[in-house]
Coordinates of C-alpha atoms in Angstrom, one line a residue:
M13 CA 18.5 -2.7 -6.6
K14 CA 15.5 -3.8 -8.7
D15 CA 12.8 -1.3 -8.8
I16 CA 10.0 -2.2 -7.3
S17 CA 7.2 -2.1 -9.7
Q18 CA 9.6 -4.9 -11.9
Y19 CA 8.9 -7.3 -9.8
V20 CA 6.8 -10.5 -10.5
E21 CA 4.4 -10.0 -7.7
I22 CA 3.7 -6.2 -8.7
E23 CA 3.1 -7.4 -12.2
Q24 CA 0.7 -10.2 -10.4
I25 CA -1.2 -7.2 -8.8
Y26 CA -1.5 -5.1 -11.0
A27 CA -3.2 -7.3 -13.9
Q28 CA -6.1 -7.9 -11.0
T29 CA -6.1 -3.7 -10.1
L30 CA -5.5 -1.3 -13.1
G31 CA -4.4 -4.2 -15.2
N32 CA -8.3 -5.0 -15.3
G33 CA -9.7 -2.2 -16.2
Y34 CA -10.2 -0.3 -13.2
R35 CA -9.8 3.2 -13.2
S36 CA -9.7 4.1 -10.1
L37 CA -7.7 2.1 -7.3
S38 CA -7.9 2.0 -3.0
I39 CA -5.2 1.1 -1.4
V40 CA -5.9 -0.1 2.4
S41 CA -4.5 -2.5 5.6
P42 CA -6.0 -3.0 9.0
G43 CA -2.9 -1.7 10.0
V44 CA 0.5 0.4 10.4
G45 CA 3.5 0.2 8.4
S46 CA 2.1 -2.2 6.4
G47 CA 3.2 -1.1 2.9
C48 CA 0.1 0.6 0.8
T49 CA 3.4 3.5 -0.3
S50 CA 5.5 0.6 -1.6
I51 CA 2.9 -1.0 -3.3
A52 CA 0.8 2.0 -4.0
S53 CA 4.1 3.9 -5.6
A54 CA 5.3 1.0 -8.0
L55 CA 1.7 0.3 -9.7
A56 CA 1.8 4.3 -10.5
F57 CA 5.0 3.4 -12.1
R58 CA 3.9 0.2 -13.8
H59 CA 0.6 1.6 -15.2
A60 CA 3.0 4.6 -17.1
A61 CA 4.7 2.3 -18.0
V62 CA 2.5 1.7 -20.3
G63 CA 1.7 4.7 -21.5
Q64 CA -0.8 6.1 -19.1
T65 CA -1.2 9.2 -17.3
V66 CA -1.1 8.4 -13.6
L67 CA -2.5 10.6 -10.7
L68 CA -1.0 9.9 -6.8
V69 CA -3.2 10.5 -3.8
D70 CA -1.3 11.0 -0.4
A71 CA -4.4 10.7 1.8
N72 CA -3.7 8.9 4.6
L73 CA -3.2 12.1 7.1
R74 CA -2.5 9.6 10.1
S75 CA 1.2 9.0 8.7
P76 CA 2.2 11.0 5.2
S77 CA 4.3 9.5 3.0
I78 CA 4.3 10.3 -0.5
D79 CA 6.3 13.9 -0.3
R80 CA 8.9 12.3 2.2
R81 CA 9.8 9.4 -0.6
F82 CA 9.1 11.7 -3.9
N83 CA 10.8 14.9 -1.8
L84 CA 8.1 16.7 -2.9
N85 CA 6.1 19.5 -0.8
R86 CA 2.7 20.0 1.3
S87 CA -0.6 22.1 1.6
R88 CA -3.2 22.9 2.9
W89 CA -6.4 21.3 0.2
P90 CA -9.0 24.3 -1.2
S91 CA -12.2 23.8 0.0
E92 CA -12.9 23.6 -3.6
V93 CA -12.0 20.4 -5.5
P94 CA -11.2 22.3 -9.3
A95 CA -8.5 24.6 -7.1
L96 CA -6.9 21.3 -6.3
S97 CA -5.7 20.9 -9.8
T98 CA -2.9 23.3 -8.8
H99 CA -1.9 21.7 -5.2
L100 CA -0.5 18.9 -8.1
Q101 CA 3.2 17.8 -7.8
Q102 CA 4.8 15.7 -10.6
V103 CA 6.9 12.5 -9.7
A104 CA 8.1 11.3 -13.3
P105 CA 7.0 12.2 -16.3
S106 CA 3.3 10.4 -16.7
I107 CA 2.7 10.3 -12.8
H108 CA 1.6 13.2 -10.5
A109 CA 1.3 13.0 -6.8
L110 CA -1.8 14.9 -4.6
T111 CA 0.1 15.0 -1.1
A112 CA -1.4 15.0 1.7
N113 CA -3.5 17.8 3.6
L114 CA -2.2 20.0 6.3
D115 CA -5.3 20.6 7.5
G116 CA -8.1 18.0 8.7
A117 CA -10.9 20.1 7.2
V118 CA -13.8 18.3 7.5
E119 CA -15.1 18.7 3.9
I120 CA -12.6 16.5 3.1
K121 CA -13.6 13.8 4.3
A122 CA -17.4 13.9 3.1
N123 CA -18.9 11.1 0.0
E124 CA -18.9 14.2 -1.5
Y125 CA -16.3 16.0 -1.4
L126 CA -14.5 12.6 -2.6
Y127 CA -16.6 12.2 -4.9
E128 CA -15.9 14.9 -6.8
L129 CA -12.0 15.4 -5.9
T130 CA -12.4 11.7 -8.2
S131 CA -15.1 12.8 -11.1
H132 CA -12.5 15.3 -11.6
F133 CA -9.4 13.9 -11.9
K134 CA -10.7 11.2 -14.1
E135 CA -11.1 13.5 -16.7
M136 CA -6.5 14.5 -16.5
F137 CA -6.1 11.0 -15.7
D138 CA -6.7 7.9 -17.4
V139 CA -6.3 6.2 -13.9
I140 CA -6.5 7.6 -9.9
I141 CA -4.7 5.9 -6.5
F142 CA -5.3 6.9 -3.3
D143 CA -3.0 5.6 -0.7
T144 CA -4.7 5.4 2.5
S145 CA -4.7 5.7 6.9
P146 CA -5.5 2.9 8.7
L147 CA -9.1 0.7 7.5
N148 CA -8.5 0.5 12.1
A149 CA -6.2 2.8 12.8
V150 CA -9.4 5.6 14.4
N151 CA -9.1 9.3 14.4
R152 CA -10.4 12.6 14.3
N153 CA -8.2 13.5 12.1
N154 CA -7.6 11.4 9.7
I155 CA -10.2 10.2 5.8
P156 CA -11.7 7.0 7.2
A157 CA -10.3 4.2 4.8
E158 CA -13.7 2.9 3.9
T159 CA -14.8 5.9 2.9
I160 CA -12.3 6.1 0.2
A161 CA -12.3 2.9 -0.5
S162 CA -16.2 3.9 -1.5
Q163 CA -15.5 6.2 -4.0
T164 CA -13.2 4.1 -5.9
E165 CA -13.7 1.2 -8.2
A166 CA -11.7 -1.1 -7.5
T167 CA -9.6 -2.1 -3.5
L168 CA -7.4 -3.6 -2.7
M169 CA -6.3 -4.5 0.8
I170 CA -2.5 -4.7 2.0
V171 CA -1.6 -7.9 4.8
K172 CA 1.3 -7.3 7.2
G173 CA 2.7 -11.0 7.3
G174 CA 3.5 -12.3 11.3
E175 CA 1.6 -9.6 12.7
T176 CA -2.3 -9.1 11.2
T177 CA -4.3 -11.1 13.2
E178 CA -7.6 -12.8 12.0
A179 CA -9.6 -10.6 14.9
D180 CA -7.5 -7.1 13.1
L181 CA -8.5 -8.5 9.3
R182 CA -12.0 -9.0 10.1
Q183 CA -12.6 -6.3 11.7
A184 CA -10.8 -4.5 8.4
H185 CA -13.6 -6.1 6.2
A186 CA -16.1 -5.8 8.3
K187 CA -15.5 -2.0 6.9
L188 CA -15.4 -1.9 3.2
L189 CA -18.4 -4.7 3.1
N190 CA -21.7 -2.8 1.1
K191 CA -19.4 0.1 0.2
A192 CA -16.0 -1.0 -1.5
N193 CA -15.2 -3.6 -4.5
L194 CA -12.3 -5.4 -3.0
V195 CA -11.2 -7.0 -5.5
G196 CA -7.8 -8.9 -3.7
A197 CA -5.2 -8.9 -0.8
V198 CA -1.9 -8.9 -0.7
I199 CA 0.1 -10.0 2.2
N200 CA 3.6 -8.0 2.6
D201 CA 6.1 -10.5 3.9
Q202 CA 8.9 -8.3 4.1
N203 CA 8.8 -8.9 8.4
N204 CA 8.0 -13.1 8.4
P205 CA 11.0 -14.9 8.8
R206 CA 12.5 -16.8 6.8
L207 CA 12.3 -20.9 6.4
A208 CA 16.5 -21.2 7.2
D209 CA 15.8 -18.4 10.0
E210 CA 13.8 -21.0 11.6
L211 CA 15.9 -24.3 11.3
I212 CA 18.8 -22.3 12.6
R213 CA 16.9 -21.4 16.2
E214 CA 16.0 -25.0 16.5
A215 CA 19.3 -25.9 15.5
D216 CA 20.7 -23.8 19.0
R217 CA 19.2 -25.6 20.6
L218 CA 21.5 -28.1 20.1
S219 CA 24.3 -27.1 20.7
R220 CA 24.7 -27.9 23.5
L221 CA 24.2 -31.4 23.6
L222 CA 25.5 -31.8 19.9
P223 CA 27.7 -28.7 19.8
R224 CA 29.8 -30.8 16.2
V225 CA 26.2 -31.6 14.8
A226 CA 24.0 -27.9 15.7
N227 CA 27.0 -26.6 13.8
K228 CA 27.4 -28.1 10.9
L229 CA 23.5 -27.5 10.6
K230 CA 23.4 -24.8 10.6
A231 CA 26.9 -24.6 8.2
F232 CA 23.9 -26.7 5.6
I233 CA 21.3 -24.9 6.3
A234 CA 23.3 -21.1 5.7
Q235 CA 24.6 -22.6 2.9
N236 CA 21.2 -23.7 1.1
N237 CA 19.4 -21.8 -1.8
F238 CA 15.9 -23.0 -1.3
L239 CA 15.5 -22.9 2.8
N240 CA 17.2 -19.0 2.4
M241 CA 14.7 -17.6 -0.1
A242 CA 11.9 -15.4 1.4
T243 CA 8.2 -16.6 2.4

């Protein structure tokens, strides 16, 4: 399987974010399952490929996943930021990760703590990438994504195609206004149906009246490479 960090789409996202000189980046989304962790991880490997060091921070206390993705341990973040250095785990030669905090301590949600965290690790790494919790998922144990975004140089929003509503998007965008440098948005079309799927569904409606025509049409659709491309 081709590594996601090699995809053309990732190259375009990279050029717009870390490749543009930003040293700290928040990956945010309106809702769950948008693919923030996948994008954050891919960007980390892409930046490491040019000889840069990367820190990947899992700030999604609602549903942390970096530890599972890379088979890492989780621990409680200390209240003193410099002590966090002992909690870093290596993912690859130029990539380290700070897995999600096990304890929803109040102090780590404060702007001062996050500012100190970002400043401290900028001295150790070329780039810091934050994987955050959904903007619209309010939970007292979360670190608000907009708070993290306010402490990074750039923010990238991931939108789940076919599921994120306009209202969801407006609500998420409103939380970032005057707080974050939103440099772009990515639509994750993984769950969107292909054009071929839509056409076959329509062909099925012909089956009762014109079964032979419907079958020929579906066979043509199934064999057409263009129609079977992902959206």
